[in-house]
Short mmCIF file of N, CA and C in Angstrom, two decimals:
data_model
loop_
_atom_site.label_atom_id
_atom_site.label_comp_id
_atom_site.label_asym_id
_atom_site.label_seq_id
_atom_site.Cartn_x
_atom_site.Cartn_y
_atom_site.Cartn_z
N MET J 231 -11.32 82.87 10.04
CA MET J 231 -10.85 81.91 11.01
C MET J 231 -12.07 81.04 11.38
N LEU J 232 -11.88 79.77 11.37
CA LEU J 232 -12.92 78.81 11.68
C LEU J 232 -12.54 78.19 13.05
N VAL J 233 -13.39 78.31 14.03
CA VAL J 233 -13.13 77.82 15.39
C VAL J 233 -14.29 76.98 15.88
N THR J 234 -14.06 76.33 17.02
CA THR J 234 -15.12 75.52 17.64
C THR J 234 -15.39 76.05 19.07
N HIS J 235 -16.64 75.90 19.50
CA HIS J 235 -17.00 76.33 20.86
C HIS J 235 -16.67 75.23 21.88
N TRP J 236 -16.55 74.01 21.40
CA TRP J 236 -16.21 72.89 22.26
C TRP J 236 -15.47 71.83 21.45
N ALA J 237 -14.94 70.84 22.13
CA ALA J 237 -14.18 69.80 21.44
C ALA J 237 -15.12 69.09 20.48
N ALA J 238 -14.63 68.92 19.26
CA ALA J 238 -15.45 68.29 18.25
C ALA J 238 -14.94 66.86 17.95
N ALA J 239 -15.86 65.98 17.56
CA ALA J 239 -15.48 64.66 17.18
C ALA J 239 -14.61 64.70 15.93
N ASP J 240 -13.59 63.83 15.84
CA ASP J 240 -12.67 63.85 14.70
C ASP J 240 -13.37 63.66 13.35
N VAL J 241 -14.31 62.79 13.31
CA VAL J 241 -15.02 62.53 12.06
C VAL J 241 -15.86 63.74 11.64
N ALA J 242 -16.52 64.35 12.61
CA ALA J 242 -17.31 65.53 12.35
C ALA J 242 -16.46 66.66 11.84
N ALA J 243 -15.30 66.89 12.50
CA ALA J 243 -14.36 67.96 12.14
C ALA J 243 -13.84 67.70 10.73
N MET J 244 -13.47 66.52 10.43
CA MET J 244 -12.96 66.16 9.13
C MET J 244 -13.99 66.45 8.03
N ARG J 245 -15.21 65.99 8.24
CA ARG J 245 -16.26 66.15 7.24
C ARG J 245 -16.59 67.63 7.04
N LEU J 246 -16.67 68.39 8.10
CA LEU J 246 -16.99 69.82 7.97
C LEU J 246 -15.86 70.62 7.35
N MET J 247 -14.62 70.31 7.70
CA MET J 247 -13.48 71.02 7.16
C MET J 247 -13.34 70.74 5.67
N THR J 248 -13.45 69.47 5.29
CA THR J 248 -13.31 69.17 3.85
C THR J 248 -14.47 69.72 3.07
N GLY J 249 -15.69 69.72 3.66
CA GLY J 249 -16.81 70.28 2.96
C GLY J 249 -16.75 71.81 2.86
N THR J 250 -16.22 72.45 3.85
CA THR J 250 -16.15 73.90 3.89
C THR J 250 -15.01 74.49 3.06
N LEU J 251 -13.86 73.82 3.15
CA LEU J 251 -12.64 74.36 2.51
C LEU J 251 -12.23 73.64 1.24
N ALA J 252 -13.15 72.89 0.63
CA ALA J 252 -12.84 72.14 -0.57
C ALA J 252 -12.33 73.05 -1.69
N PRO J 253 -11.30 72.66 -2.42
CA PRO J 253 -10.85 73.46 -3.58
C PRO J 253 -11.95 73.65 -4.58
N GLY J 254 -12.04 74.80 -5.14
CA GLY J 254 -13.07 75.05 -6.15
C GLY J 254 -14.45 75.28 -5.54
N GLY J 255 -14.50 75.35 -4.19
CA GLY J 255 -15.75 75.60 -3.50
C GLY J 255 -16.19 77.05 -3.62
N ALA J 256 -17.23 77.38 -2.90
CA ALA J 256 -17.76 78.75 -2.91
C ALA J 256 -16.71 79.73 -2.41
N GLY J 257 -16.75 80.95 -2.93
CA GLY J 257 -15.86 81.98 -2.46
C GLY J 257 -16.30 82.55 -1.14
N ASP J 258 -17.44 82.14 -0.67
CA ASP J 258 -18.02 82.61 0.59
C ASP J 258 -17.95 81.45 1.59
N THR J 259 -17.01 81.57 2.54
CA THR J 259 -16.80 80.52 3.48
C THR J 259 -18.00 80.30 4.40
N ALA J 260 -18.71 81.34 4.73
CA ALA J 260 -19.89 81.23 5.58
C ALA J 260 -20.95 80.35 4.89
N GLN J 261 -21.16 80.56 3.60
CA GLN J 261 -22.15 79.73 2.86
C GLN J 261 -21.63 78.28 2.70
N ALA J 262 -20.33 78.15 2.50
CA ALA J 262 -19.73 76.81 2.38
C ALA J 262 -19.87 76.05 3.68
N LEU J 263 -19.67 76.69 4.81
CA LEU J 263 -19.85 76.06 6.13
C LEU J 263 -21.31 75.62 6.30
N ARG J 264 -22.22 76.51 6.01
CA ARG J 264 -23.64 76.22 6.11
C ARG J 264 -23.98 75.01 5.25
N LYS J 265 -23.48 75.02 4.02
CA LYS J 265 -23.77 73.90 3.13
C LYS J 265 -23.19 72.57 3.66
N ALA J 266 -22.00 72.63 4.22
CA ALA J 266 -21.37 71.41 4.79
C ALA J 266 -22.16 70.92 6.00
N GLN J 267 -22.65 71.88 6.86
CA GLN J 267 -23.46 71.45 7.99
C GLN J 267 -24.75 70.81 7.54
N LEU J 268 -25.43 71.43 6.59
CA LEU J 268 -26.67 70.86 6.09
C LEU J 268 -26.50 69.49 5.48
N ASN J 269 -25.39 69.35 4.74
CA ASN J 269 -25.06 68.06 4.10
C ASN J 269 -24.82 67.00 5.18
N MET J 270 -24.17 67.42 6.25
CA MET J 270 -23.86 66.48 7.33
C MET J 270 -25.21 66.00 7.99
N ILE J 271 -26.14 66.89 8.16
CA ILE J 271 -27.44 66.55 8.71
C ILE J 271 -28.25 65.67 7.76
N ASP J 272 -28.22 66.05 6.48
CA ASP J 272 -29.02 65.31 5.46
C ASP J 272 -28.53 63.91 5.19
N THR J 273 -27.22 63.70 5.29
CA THR J 273 -26.67 62.39 4.99
C THR J 273 -26.40 61.51 6.19
N ALA J 274 -26.76 61.96 7.38
CA ALA J 274 -26.54 61.18 8.59
C ALA J 274 -27.38 59.88 8.51
N GLY J 275 -26.75 58.79 8.82
CA GLY J 275 -27.43 57.48 8.82
C GLY J 275 -27.46 56.85 7.44
N ALA J 276 -26.81 57.49 6.46
CA ALA J 276 -26.85 56.98 5.08
C ALA J 276 -25.77 55.92 4.81
N GLY J 277 -24.81 55.77 5.73
CA GLY J 277 -23.76 54.78 5.53
C GLY J 277 -22.95 54.62 6.78
N GLU J 278 -22.00 53.67 6.69
CA GLU J 278 -21.14 53.29 7.84
C GLU J 278 -20.33 54.50 8.28
N ASP J 279 -19.86 55.35 7.32
CA ASP J 279 -18.98 56.46 7.63
C ASP J 279 -19.78 57.67 8.06
N SER J 280 -21.11 57.59 8.12
CA SER J 280 -21.97 58.68 8.50
C SER J 280 -23.08 58.20 9.42
N PRO J 281 -22.76 57.95 10.66
CA PRO J 281 -23.76 57.45 11.63
C PRO J 281 -24.84 58.50 11.88
N MET J 282 -26.00 58.09 12.31
CA MET J 282 -27.09 58.98 12.60
C MET J 282 -26.70 60.07 13.61
N LEU J 283 -25.74 59.78 14.44
CA LEU J 283 -25.30 60.79 15.43
C LEU J 283 -24.81 62.07 14.80
N MET J 284 -24.34 61.94 13.52
CA MET J 284 -23.82 63.16 12.82
C MET J 284 -24.90 64.23 12.61
N SER J 285 -26.21 63.85 12.71
CA SER J 285 -27.23 64.83 12.55
C SER J 285 -27.49 65.64 13.80
N HIS J 286 -27.00 65.19 14.95
CA HIS J 286 -27.16 65.91 16.22
C HIS J 286 -26.31 67.17 16.25
N PRO J 287 -26.86 68.27 16.77
CA PRO J 287 -26.09 69.53 16.84
C PRO J 287 -24.73 69.41 17.53
N TYR J 288 -24.60 68.45 18.44
CA TYR J 288 -23.29 68.28 19.07
C TYR J 288 -22.19 68.01 18.09
N ALA J 289 -22.55 67.39 16.96
CA ALA J 289 -21.54 67.04 15.95
C ALA J 289 -21.20 68.20 15.02
N TRP J 290 -22.19 69.04 14.62
CA TRP J 290 -21.95 70.04 13.61
C TRP J 290 -22.05 71.49 14.13
N ALA J 291 -22.64 71.68 15.29
CA ALA J 291 -22.88 73.09 15.78
C ALA J 291 -21.68 73.79 16.40
N PRO J 292 -20.63 73.09 16.88
CA PRO J 292 -19.58 73.87 17.54
C PRO J 292 -18.74 74.76 16.56
N PHE J 293 -18.90 74.53 15.28
CA PHE J 293 -18.06 75.26 14.30
C PHE J 293 -18.63 76.65 13.99
N VAL J 294 -17.79 77.64 14.14
CA VAL J 294 -18.18 79.05 13.93
C VAL J 294 -17.14 79.74 13.13
N LEU J 295 -17.60 80.56 12.20
CA LEU J 295 -16.68 81.35 11.38
C LEU J 295 -16.54 82.72 11.99
N ILE J 296 -15.30 83.16 12.14
CA ILE J 296 -15.03 84.50 12.65
C ILE J 296 -14.48 85.33 11.48
N GLY J 297 -15.10 86.43 11.15
CA GLY J 297 -14.67 87.23 10.02
C GLY J 297 -15.78 87.28 9.01
N ASP J 298 -15.53 87.94 7.83
CA ASP J 298 -16.60 88.06 6.83
C ASP J 298 -16.81 86.83 6.00
N GLY J 299 -15.86 85.92 5.98
CA GLY J 299 -16.04 84.64 5.29
C GLY J 299 -15.88 84.69 3.81
N VAL J 300 -15.42 85.78 3.25
CA VAL J 300 -15.22 85.93 1.80
C VAL J 300 -13.79 85.54 1.47
N ARG J 301 -13.62 84.61 0.56
CA ARG J 301 -12.31 84.17 0.13
C ARG J 301 -11.97 84.69 -1.26
N GLY J 302 -10.71 84.81 -1.54
CA GLY J 302 -10.27 85.12 -2.86
C GLY J 302 -10.60 86.53 -3.30
N ARG J 303 -10.71 87.43 -2.37
CA ARG J 303 -10.98 88.82 -2.69
C ARG J 303 -9.76 89.50 -3.31
N ALA J 304 -9.98 90.19 -4.40
CA ALA J 304 -8.88 90.90 -5.07
C ALA J 304 -8.37 92.04 -4.21
N PRO J 305 -7.10 92.31 -4.18
CA PRO J 305 -6.57 93.43 -3.38
C PRO J 305 -7.25 94.73 -3.71
N GLY J 306 -7.58 95.46 -2.72
CA GLY J 306 -8.19 96.81 -2.92
C GLY J 306 -9.69 96.78 -3.15
N THR J 307 -10.35 95.63 -3.02
CA THR J 307 -11.77 95.58 -3.18
C THR J 307 -12.48 95.39 -1.89
#
């Protein structure tokens, strides 16, 4: 389960959710979330759809994964 500690900006939520839950992404949701957060920080200010504000923790830090974060586990493993 992916939750937020506070209300998140729509653009930030969209970017993190699509980066974290992209089809064909990592089987480890925790690593996918981390990668999406780092990408958000690294690309902030690079274009109109990614203002510099996206690098601030207020935009990417409210997202927290609850659970082990492993997807696609075979039954019984």
